[in-house]
Amino acid sequence: DRPRRACVPTLKVRHMTQSSPNSLPVSVEFFPPKTPEGVDKLAAVRQQLYAIRPEYCSVTYGAGGSTQEGTLQAVRAILSEGCDAAPHFSCIGASKASVRAELAQFRAEGIQRIVALRGDLPSGYGGLGEFRYASDLVAFIREETGDHFQIEVAAYPEMHPQARNPQADLQAYVTKVKAGADVALTQYFFNSDAYFRFVDEAEALGATIPVVPGIMPITNSSQLLRFSDACGAEVPRWIRTRLEGFGDDKASIQAFGLDVVTELCEQLRSVGVPGLHFYTMNQAAPVLAICERLGLTPADAGLTAS
């Protein structure tokens, strides 16, 4: 049977990197914990997720760098455990001198990947700093460090919530790529057509780097809808309706979410995406369950709830 793909026939996705269906590269994202208990929990979650052999783990960065130390602590721990790690690095409100110093620290820590972002200003902060866009940060990293870092940037198949229009958003992405980005990680989505079209339109403008789809497991309907409304990710009406119909039935929500997200991953894998980037929310079980369905998890990985 042909894989289902509800999109116009002319759309293409290139950059196939996997040699077989079961070797699809995966990566995972964490947020830095704020308490000792959270640090311990994340350490346990990482050990579980290492079963899927992630290519690397990324760690998010708070508005204006507010979680900088927590981000670095998590990255250090991941590197010490033998896995590659990439700190998120936002530039809004920063000076060239401060960014230069942080890049030097990253190099000293053995960090070779960076997720370069514009970022959000913290509440009450008045200045933009010397970097207006993520493309400015990418260009500066290249000027300062050459090819030392692999630079990952964000992509928004359904448009950044602050963009003027889809064309302006696409052009902003292309500018980041031409400034020196190596790989793009997308905002999560549930409509694969949006991803396919974004890749084709970006490539038509000369942005041909791999675009790794971001995957958000569905485990909590109210949390998902809140996040999606805030970040501009569309939750299709049929998914919203089903989630609302489950009410507080967590088991049904999780079972439904597992089916939906696994099917999405299968659609993406069938056309040769360069990998999958999981937004873990610092939980292991949902990601392991999806990867098990996809045949990406060793049989002895276990699905212990986190």
mmCIF file of C-alpha atoms in Angstrom:
data_model
loop_
_atom_site.group_PDB
_atom_site.id
_atom_site.type_symbol
_atom_site.label_atom_id
_atom_site.label_comp_id
_atom_site.label_asym_id
_atom_site.label_seq_id
_atom_site.Cartn_x
_atom_site.Cartn_y
_atom_site.Cartn_z
ATOM 1 C CA ASP A 1 0.000 0.000 0.000
ATOM 2 C CA ARG A 2 1.163 3.513 -0.748
ATOM 3 C CA PRO A 3 1.722 5.723 2.311
ATOM 4 C CA ARG A 4 -1.062 8.238 2.838
ATOM 5 C CA ARG A 5 -0.082 11.802 2.119
ATOM 6 C CA ALA A 6 -2.777 14.436 1.720
ATOM 7 C CA CYS A 7 -0.857 17.055 -0.239
ATOM 8 C CA VAL A 8 -0.476 18.305 -3.768
ATOM 9 C CA PRO A 9 1.634 15.948 -5.885
ATOM 10 C CA THR A 10 4.305 18.498 -6.841
ATOM 11 C CA LEU A 11 5.570 18.938 -3.270
ATOM 12 C CA LYS A 12 8.917 17.288 -2.606
ATOM 13 C CA VAL A 13 11.093 16.734 0.438
ATOM 14 C CA ARG A 14 14.793 16.094 -0.144
ATOM 15 C CA HIS A 15 17.788 15.598 2.139
ATOM 16 C CA MET A 16 17.212 11.898 2.792
ATOM 17 C CA THR A 17 19.814 10.890 5.341
ATOM 18 C CA GLN A 18 18.577 7.558 6.615
ATOM 19 C CA SER A 19 19.840 4.333 5.077
ATOM 20 C CA SER A 20 16.813 2.365 6.232
ATOM 21 C CA PRO A 21 13.441 3.168 7.840
ATOM 22 C CA ASN A 22 14.701 2.178 11.294
ATOM 23 C CA SER A 23 17.766 4.439 11.186
ATOM 24 C CA LEU A 24 15.850 7.731 11.105
ATOM 25 C CA PRO A 25 17.867 10.202 13.229
ATOM 26 C CA VAL A 26 16.071 11.622 16.246
ATOM 27 C CA SER A 27 16.874 14.426 18.644
ATOM 28 C CA VAL A 28 15.141 15.592 21.795
ATOM 29 C CA GLU A 29 14.562 18.914 23.529
ATOM 30 C CA PHE A 30 14.494 19.624 27.269
ATOM 31 C CA PHE A 31 13.905 22.721 29.339
ATOM 32 C CA PRO A 32 16.257 23.514 32.236
ATOM 33 C CA PRO A 33 14.765 22.450 35.587
ATOM 34 C CA LYS A 34 14.364 25.051 38.314
ATOM 35 C CA THR A 35 14.546 22.848 41.420
ATOM 36 C CA PRO A 36 16.856 20.096 42.702
ATOM 37 C CA GLU A 37 13.970 17.667 42.299
ATOM 38 C CA GLY A 38 13.588 18.760 38.698
ATOM 39 C CA VAL A 39 17.294 18.206 38.081
ATOM 40 C CA ASP A 40 17.019 14.656 39.426
ATOM 41 C CA LYS A 41 13.895 13.975 37.373
ATOM 42 C CA LEU A 42 15.495 15.221 34.177
ATOM 43 C CA ALA A 43 18.560 13.076 34.794
ATOM 44 C CA ALA A 44 16.291 10.018 34.992
ATOM 45 C CA VAL A 45 14.354 11.078 31.892
ATOM 46 C CA ARG A 46 17.579 11.462 29.918
ATOM 47 C CA GLN A 47 18.712 7.970 30.830
ATOM 48 C CA GLN A 48 15.430 6.569 29.525
ATOM 49 C CA LEU A 49 15.600 8.557 26.304
ATOM 50 C CA TYR A 50 19.170 7.525 25.576
ATOM 51 C CA ALA A 51 17.579 4.195 24.607
ATOM 52 C CA ILE A 52 16.483 5.786 21.314
ATOM 53 C CA ARG A 53 20.072 6.942 20.720
ATOM 54 C CA PRO A 54 19.348 10.611 20.071
ATOM 55 C CA GLU A 55 21.745 12.378 17.741
ATOM 56 C CA TYR A 56 21.804 15.197 20.302
ATOM 57 C CA CYS A 57 19.763 16.843 23.044
ATOM 58 C CA SER A 58 18.887 20.533 22.940
ATOM 59 C CA VAL A 59 18.146 22.612 26.037
ATOM 60 C CA THR A 60 15.963 25.702 25.936
ATOM 61 C CA TYR A 61 16.851 29.203 27.057
ATOM 62 C CA GLY A 62 14.547 31.579 28.933
ATOM 63 C CA ALA A 63 13.528 35.059 27.786
ATOM 64 C CA GLY A 64 16.540 37.339 27.727
ATOM 65 C CA GLY A 65 18.783 34.457 28.781
ATOM 66 C CA SER A 66 16.972 34.118 32.122
ATOM 67 C CA THR A 67 17.789 30.407 32.407
ATOM 68 C CA GLN A 68 21.322 30.651 31.070
ATOM 69 C CA GLU A 69 23.038 28.911 33.974
ATOM 70 C CA GLY A 70 20.410 26.172 34.156
ATOM 71 C CA THR A 71 20.757 25.630 30.420
ATOM 72 C CA LEU A 72 24.522 25.273 30.689
ATOM 73 C CA GLN A 73 24.270 22.931 33.664
ATOM 74 C CA ALA A 74 21.949 20.633 31.728
ATOM 75 C CA VAL A 75 24.187 20.777 28.649
ATOM 76 C CA ARG A 76 27.253 19.926 30.741
ATOM 77 C CA ALA A 77 25.438 16.933 32.226
ATOM 78 C CA ILE A 78 24.372 15.666 28.798
ATOM 79 C CA LEU A 79 27.884 15.995 27.404
ATOM 80 C CA SER A 80 29.315 14.179 30.426
ATOM 81 C CA GLU A 81 26.891 11.312 29.728
ATOM 82 C CA GLY A 82 28.340 10.859 26.252
ATOM 83 C CA CYS A 83 25.585 12.485 24.205
ATOM 84 C CA ASP A 84 25.975 15.584 22.050
ATOM 85 C CA ALA A 85 24.167 18.656 23.355
ATOM 86 C CA ALA A 86 23.045 21.994 21.940
ATOM 87 C CA PRO A 87 22.102 24.979 24.092
ATOM 88 C CA HIS A 88 19.456 27.323 22.792
ATOM 89 C CA PHE A 89 21.085 30.726 22.442
ATOM 90 C CA SER A 90 18.915 33.829 22.101
ATOM 91 C CA CYS A 91 20.290 37.216 21.124
ATOM 92 C CA ILE A 92 17.546 39.726 21.889
ATOM 93 C CA GLY A 93 18.799 42.298 24.372
ATOM 94 C CA ALA A 94 22.404 41.100 24.014
ATOM 95 C CA SER A 95 25.516 43.017 23.028
ATOM 96 C CA LYS A 96 28.222 41.780 20.688
ATOM 97 C CA ALA A 97 30.628 41.686 23.616
ATOM 98 C CA SER A 98 28.292 39.503 25.712
ATOM 99 C CA VAL A 99 27.639 37.132 22.817
ATOM 100 C CA ARG A 100 31.355 36.910 22.087
ATOM 101 C CA ALA A 101 32.009 35.973 25.713
ATOM 102 C CA GLU A 102 29.284 33.314 25.697
ATOM 103 C CA LEU A 103 30.612 31.803 22.477
ATOM 104 C CA ALA A 104 34.041 31.561 24.098
ATOM 105 C CA GLN A 105 32.477 29.810 27.083
ATOM 106 C CA PHE A 106 30.633 27.379 24.820
ATOM 107 C CA ARG A 107 33.897 26.482 23.101
ATOM 108 C CA ALA A 108 35.608 25.995 26.450
ATOM 109 C CA GLU A 109 32.787 23.667 27.535
ATOM 110 C CA GLY A 110 33.235 21.512 24.430
ATOM 111 C CA ILE A 111 29.925 22.586 22.890
ATOM 112 C CA GLN A 112 29.825 22.229 19.106
ATOM 113 C CA ARG A 113 26.139 22.825 18.359
ATOM 114 C CA ILE A 114 24.013 25.908 18.987
ATOM 115 C CA VAL A 115 20.309 26.512 18.412
ATOM 116 C CA ALA A 116 20.441 30.194 17.420
ATOM 117 C CA LEU A 117 17.272 32.166 18.110
ATOM 118 C CA ARG A 118 16.114 35.746 18.342
ATOM 119 C CA GLY A 119 14.329 34.994 21.604
ATOM 120 C CA ASP A 120 11.816 36.991 23.599
ATOM 121 C CA LEU A 121 12.480 40.007 25.761
ATOM 122 C CA PRO A 122 11.742 39.432 29.455
ATOM 123 C CA SER A 123 8.801 41.371 30.867
ATOM 124 C CA GLY A 124 9.723 44.972 31.602
ATOM 125 C CA TYR A 125 12.917 44.911 29.558
ATOM 126 C CA GLY A 126 13.225 47.993 27.380
ATOM 127 C CA GLY A 127 16.161 47.440 25.003
ATOM 128 C CA LEU A 128 16.685 45.305 21.924
ATOM 129 C CA GLY A 129 20.472 45.153 22.204
ATOM 130 C CA GLU A 130 22.774 44.916 19.176
ATOM 131 C CA PHE A 131 20.968 42.007 17.514
ATOM 132 C CA ARG A 132 17.561 42.571 15.980
ATOM 133 C CA TYR A 133 17.015 39.227 14.282
ATOM 134 C CA ALA A 134 18.243 35.652 14.604
ATOM 135 C CA SER A 135 19.953 36.075 11.237
ATOM 136 C CA ASP A 136 22.149 38.753 12.847
ATOM 137 C CA LEU A 137 23.189 36.238 15.505
ATOM 138 C CA VAL A 138 23.903 33.514 12.937
ATOM 139 C CA ALA A 139 26.064 35.880 10.887
ATOM 140 C CA PHE A 140 27.941 37.026 13.998
ATOM 141 C CA ILE A 141 28.640 33.451 15.123
ATOM 142 C CA ARG A 142 30.072 32.666 11.696
ATOM 143 C CA GLU A 143 32.199 35.816 11.708
ATOM 144 C CA GLU A 144 33.556 35.086 15.189
ATOM 145 C CA THR A 145 33.987 31.312 15.117
ATOM 146 C CA GLY A 146 33.990 30.184 11.487
ATOM 147 C CA ASP A 147 32.714 26.625 11.164
ATOM 148 C CA HIS A 148 33.368 25.586 14.771
ATOM 149 C CA PHE A 149 29.654 25.383 15.617
ATOM 150 C CA GLN A 150 26.874 23.574 13.845
ATOM 151 C CA ILE A 151 24.138 26.186 13.877
ATOM 152 C CA GLU A 152 20.507 25.126 14.095
ATOM 153 C CA VAL A 153 17.772 27.707 13.482
ATOM 154 C CA ALA A 154 14.008 27.755 13.902
ATOM 155 C CA ALA A 155 11.511 27.331 11.070
ATOM 156 C CA TYR A 156 7.767 27.958 11.183
ATOM 157 C CA PRO A 157 5.777 25.948 8.616
ATOM 158 C CA GLU A 158 2.581 27.677 9.760
ATOM 159 C CA MET A 159 4.206 31.136 10.157
ATOM 160 C CA HIS A 160 5.784 32.754 13.203
ATOM 161 C CA PRO A 161 3.013 34.330 15.310
ATOM 162 C CA GLN A 162 4.689 37.748 15.090
ATOM 163 C CA ALA A 163 5.352 37.706 11.341
ATOM 164 C CA ARG A 164 3.558 40.230 9.126
ATOM 165 C CA ASN A 165 2.565 37.577 6.599
ATOM 166 C CA PRO A 166 3.750 34.175 5.333
ATOM 167 C CA GLN A 167 5.957 35.698 2.652
ATOM 168 C CA ALA A 168 7.817 37.900 5.151
ATOM 169 C CA ASP A 169 8.238 34.955 7.500
ATOM 170 C CA LEU A 170 9.628 32.757 4.731
ATOM 171 C CA GLN A 171 12.060 35.489 3.714
ATOM 172 C CA ALA A 172 13.245 35.857 7.314
ATOM 173 C CA TYR A 173 13.952 32.125 7.356
ATOM 174 C CA VAL A 174 15.853 32.286 4.060
ATOM 175 C CA THR A 175 17.950 35.149 5.456
ATOM 176 C CA LYS A 176 18.937 32.990 8.449
ATOM 177 C CA VAL A 177 19.935 30.155 6.157
ATOM 178 C CA LYS A 178 22.041 32.389 3.929
ATOM 179 C CA ALA A 179 23.687 33.905 7.018
ATOM 180 C CA GLY A 180 25.227 30.511 7.736
ATOM 181 C CA ALA A 181 22.725 28.119 9.348
ATOM 182 C CA ASP A 182 23.367 24.390 8.917
ATOM 183 C CA VAL A 183 20.036 22.832 9.907
ATOM 184 C CA ALA A 184 16.513 24.053 10.678
ATOM 185 C CA LEU A 185 14.216 22.731 13.398
ATOM 186 C CA THR A 186 10.543 23.441 12.905
ATOM 187 C CA GLN A 187 7.893 24.542 15.315
ATOM 188 C CA TYR A 188 5.662 21.544 15.947
ATOM 189 C CA PHE A 189 2.695 21.026 13.645
ATOM 190 C CA PHE A 190 -0.043 18.471 13.044
ATOM 191 C CA ASN A 191 -0.661 19.252 9.367
ATOM 192 C CA SER A 192 2.084 17.664 7.295
ATOM 193 C CA ASP A 193 1.081 19.664 4.210
ATOM 194 C CA ALA A 194 2.305 22.833 5.928
ATOM 195 C CA TYR A 195 5.745 21.268 6.383
ATOM 196 C CA PHE A 196 5.959 19.931 2.823
ATOM 197 C CA ARG A 197 5.000 23.262 1.300
ATOM 198 C CA PHE A 198 7.353 25.208 3.549
ATOM 199 C CA VAL A 199 10.317 23.064 2.510
ATOM 200 C CA ASP A 200 9.532 23.396 -1.184
ATOM 201 C CA GLU A 201 9.007 27.146 -1.008
ATOM 202 C CA ALA A 202 12.225 27.631 0.980
ATOM 203 C CA GLU A 203 14.224 25.516 -1.452
ATOM 204 C CA ALA A 204 12.819 27.507 -4.368
ATOM 205 C CA LEU A 205 14.391 30.580 -2.744
ATOM 206 C CA GLY A 206 17.756 28.877 -2.356
ATOM 207 C CA ALA A 207 17.443 27.703 1.267
ATOM 208 C CA THR A 208 18.380 24.059 0.859
ATOM 209 C CA ILE A 209 19.565 23.043 4.322
ATOM 210 C CA PRO A 210 17.880 20.055 6.010
ATOM 211 C CA VAL A 211 14.592 20.972 7.724
ATOM 212 C CA VAL A 212 13.932 18.644 10.661
ATOM 213 C CA PRO A 213 10.277 18.518 11.714
ATOM 214 C CA GLY A 214 9.532 19.280 15.354
ATOM 215 C CA ILE A 215 7.221 16.730 16.983
ATOM 216 C CA MET A 216 5.025 17.426 20.007
ATOM 217 C CA PRO A 217 3.510 14.383 21.740
ATOM 218 C CA ILE A 218 -0.129 14.846 22.778
ATOM 219 C CA THR A 219 -0.566 13.966 26.442
ATOM 220 C CA ASN A 220 -2.571 16.835 27.955
ATOM 221 C CA SER A 221 -5.244 18.603 25.930
ATOM 222 C CA SER A 222 -5.472 21.867 27.890
ATOM 223 C CA GLN A 223 -1.688 22.252 27.952
ATOM 224 C CA LEU A 224 -1.401 21.508 24.223
ATOM 225 C CA LEU A 225 -4.097 23.991 23.253
ATOM 226 C CA ARG A 226 -2.605 26.681 25.481
ATOM 227 C CA PHE A 227 0.887 26.220 24.052
ATOM 228 C CA SER A 228 -0.419 26.081 20.494
ATOM 229 C CA ASP A 229 -2.414 29.280 20.830
ATOM 230 C CA ALA A 230 0.659 31.043 22.239
ATOM 231 C CA CYS A 231 3.149 29.877 19.609
ATOM 232 C CA GLY A 232 0.928 29.910 16.536
ATOM 233 C CA ALA A 233 0.857 26.148 15.954
ATOM 234 C CA GLU A 234 -2.452 25.077 14.449
ATOM 235 C CA VAL A 235 -4.333 22.244 16.107
ATOM 236 C CA PRO A 236 -6.757 21.041 13.418
ATOM 237 C CA ARG A 237 -10.419 21.249 14.356
ATOM 238 C CA TRP A 238 -10.907 17.498 14.226
ATOM 239 C CA ILE A 239 -8.131 17.020 16.792
ATOM 240 C CA ARG A 240 -9.474 19.801 19.045
ATOM 241 C CA THR A 241 -12.967 18.327 18.875
ATOM 242 C CA ARG A 242 -11.802 14.847 19.788
ATOM 243 C CA LEU A 243 -9.670 16.142 22.668
ATOM 244 C CA GLU A 244 -12.543 18.205 24.031
ATOM 245 C CA GLY A 245 -14.798 15.155 23.789
ATOM 246 C CA PHE A 246 -12.468 13.133 26.038
ATOM 247 C CA GLY A 247 -12.871 15.640 28.877
ATOM 248 C CA ASP A 248 -10.631 14.614 31.780
ATOM 249 C CA ASP A 249 -10.104 11.055 30.518
ATOM 250 C CA LYS A 250 -6.283 11.144 30.463
ATOM 251 C CA ALA A 251 -5.911 7.576 29.227
ATOM 252 C CA SER A 252 -8.089 8.217 26.185
ATOM 253 C CA ILE A 253 -6.305 11.506 25.453
ATOM 254 C CA GLN A 254 -2.924 9.800 25.565
ATOM 255 C CA ALA A 255 -4.037 6.851 23.431
ATOM 256 C CA PHE A 256 -5.567 9.187 20.853
ATOM 257 C CA GLY A 257 -2.503 11.418 20.918
ATOM 258 C CA LEU A 258 -0.194 8.459 20.388
ATOM 259 C CA ASP A 259 -2.163 7.396 17.306
ATOM 260 C CA VAL A 260 -2.244 10.917 15.838
ATOM 261 C CA VAL A 261 1.410 11.763 16.371
ATOM 262 C CA THR A 262 2.680 8.359 15.266
ATOM 263 C CA GLU A 263 0.683 8.633 12.051
ATOM 264 C CA LEU A 264 2.161 12.099 11.470
ATOM 265 C CA CYS A 265 5.677 10.738 11.976
ATOM 266 C CA GLU A 266 4.974 7.883 9.576
ATOM 267 C CA GLN A 267 3.812 10.353 6.909
ATOM 268 C CA LEU A 268 6.979 12.376 7.365
ATOM 269 C CA ARG A 269 9.254 9.346 7.370
ATOM 270 C CA SER A 270 7.637 7.978 4.212
ATOM 271 C CA VAL A 271 8.937 10.929 2.184
ATOM 272 C CA GLY A 272 12.425 10.942 3.634
ATOM 273 C CA VAL A 273 12.639 13.697 6.227
ATOM 274 C CA PRO A 274 16.156 14.169 7.635
ATOM 275 C CA GLY A 275 15.111 13.349 11.189
ATOM 276 C CA LEU A 276 12.574 13.980 13.956
ATOM 277 C CA HIS A 277 13.054 16.483 16.777
ATOM 278 C CA PHE A 278 10.903 15.686 19.823
ATOM 279 C CA TYR A 279 9.686 18.352 22.241
ATOM 280 C CA THR A 280 9.766 16.162 25.322
ATOM 281 C CA MET A 281 8.410 18.547 27.990
ATOM 282 C CA ASN A 282 10.950 16.711 30.186
ATOM 283 C CA GLN A 283 8.996 13.462 29.932
ATOM 284 C CA ALA A 284 10.305 10.205 28.513
ATOM 285 C CA ALA A 285 7.288 7.909 28.198
ATOM 286 C CA PRO A 286 5.386 9.731 25.394
ATOM 287 C CA VAL A 287 8.468 9.938 23.166
ATOM 288 C CA LEU A 288 9.447 6.328 23.844
ATOM 289 C CA ALA A 289 5.918 5.178 23.009
ATOM 290 C CA ILE A 290 5.979 6.972 19.651
ATOM 291 C CA CYS A 291 9.455 5.680 18.826
ATOM 292 C CA GLU A 292 8.426 2.148 19.763
ATOM 293 C CA ARG A 293 5.519 2.371 17.321
ATOM 294 C CA LEU A 294 7.925 3.630 14.674
ATOM 295 C CA GLY A 295 10.373 0.803 15.340
ATOM 296 C CA LEU A 296 13.025 3.214 16.602
ATOM 297 C CA THR A 297 13.193 1.961 20.193
ATOM 298 C CA PRO A 298 15.083 -1.185 21.245
ATOM 299 C CA ALA A 299 12.823 -3.803 22.745
ATOM 300 C CA ASP A 300 14.465 -3.505 26.168
ATOM 301 C CA ALA A 301 14.095 0.304 26.425
ATOM 302 C CA GLY A 302 11.065 0.114 28.668
ATOM 303 C CA LEU A 303 8.252 2.648 28.865
ATOM 304 C CA THR A 304 8.481 3.688 32.486
ATOM 305 C CA ALA A 305 6.306 6.725 33.180
ATOM 306 C CA SER A 306 8.278 9.842 33.919
#
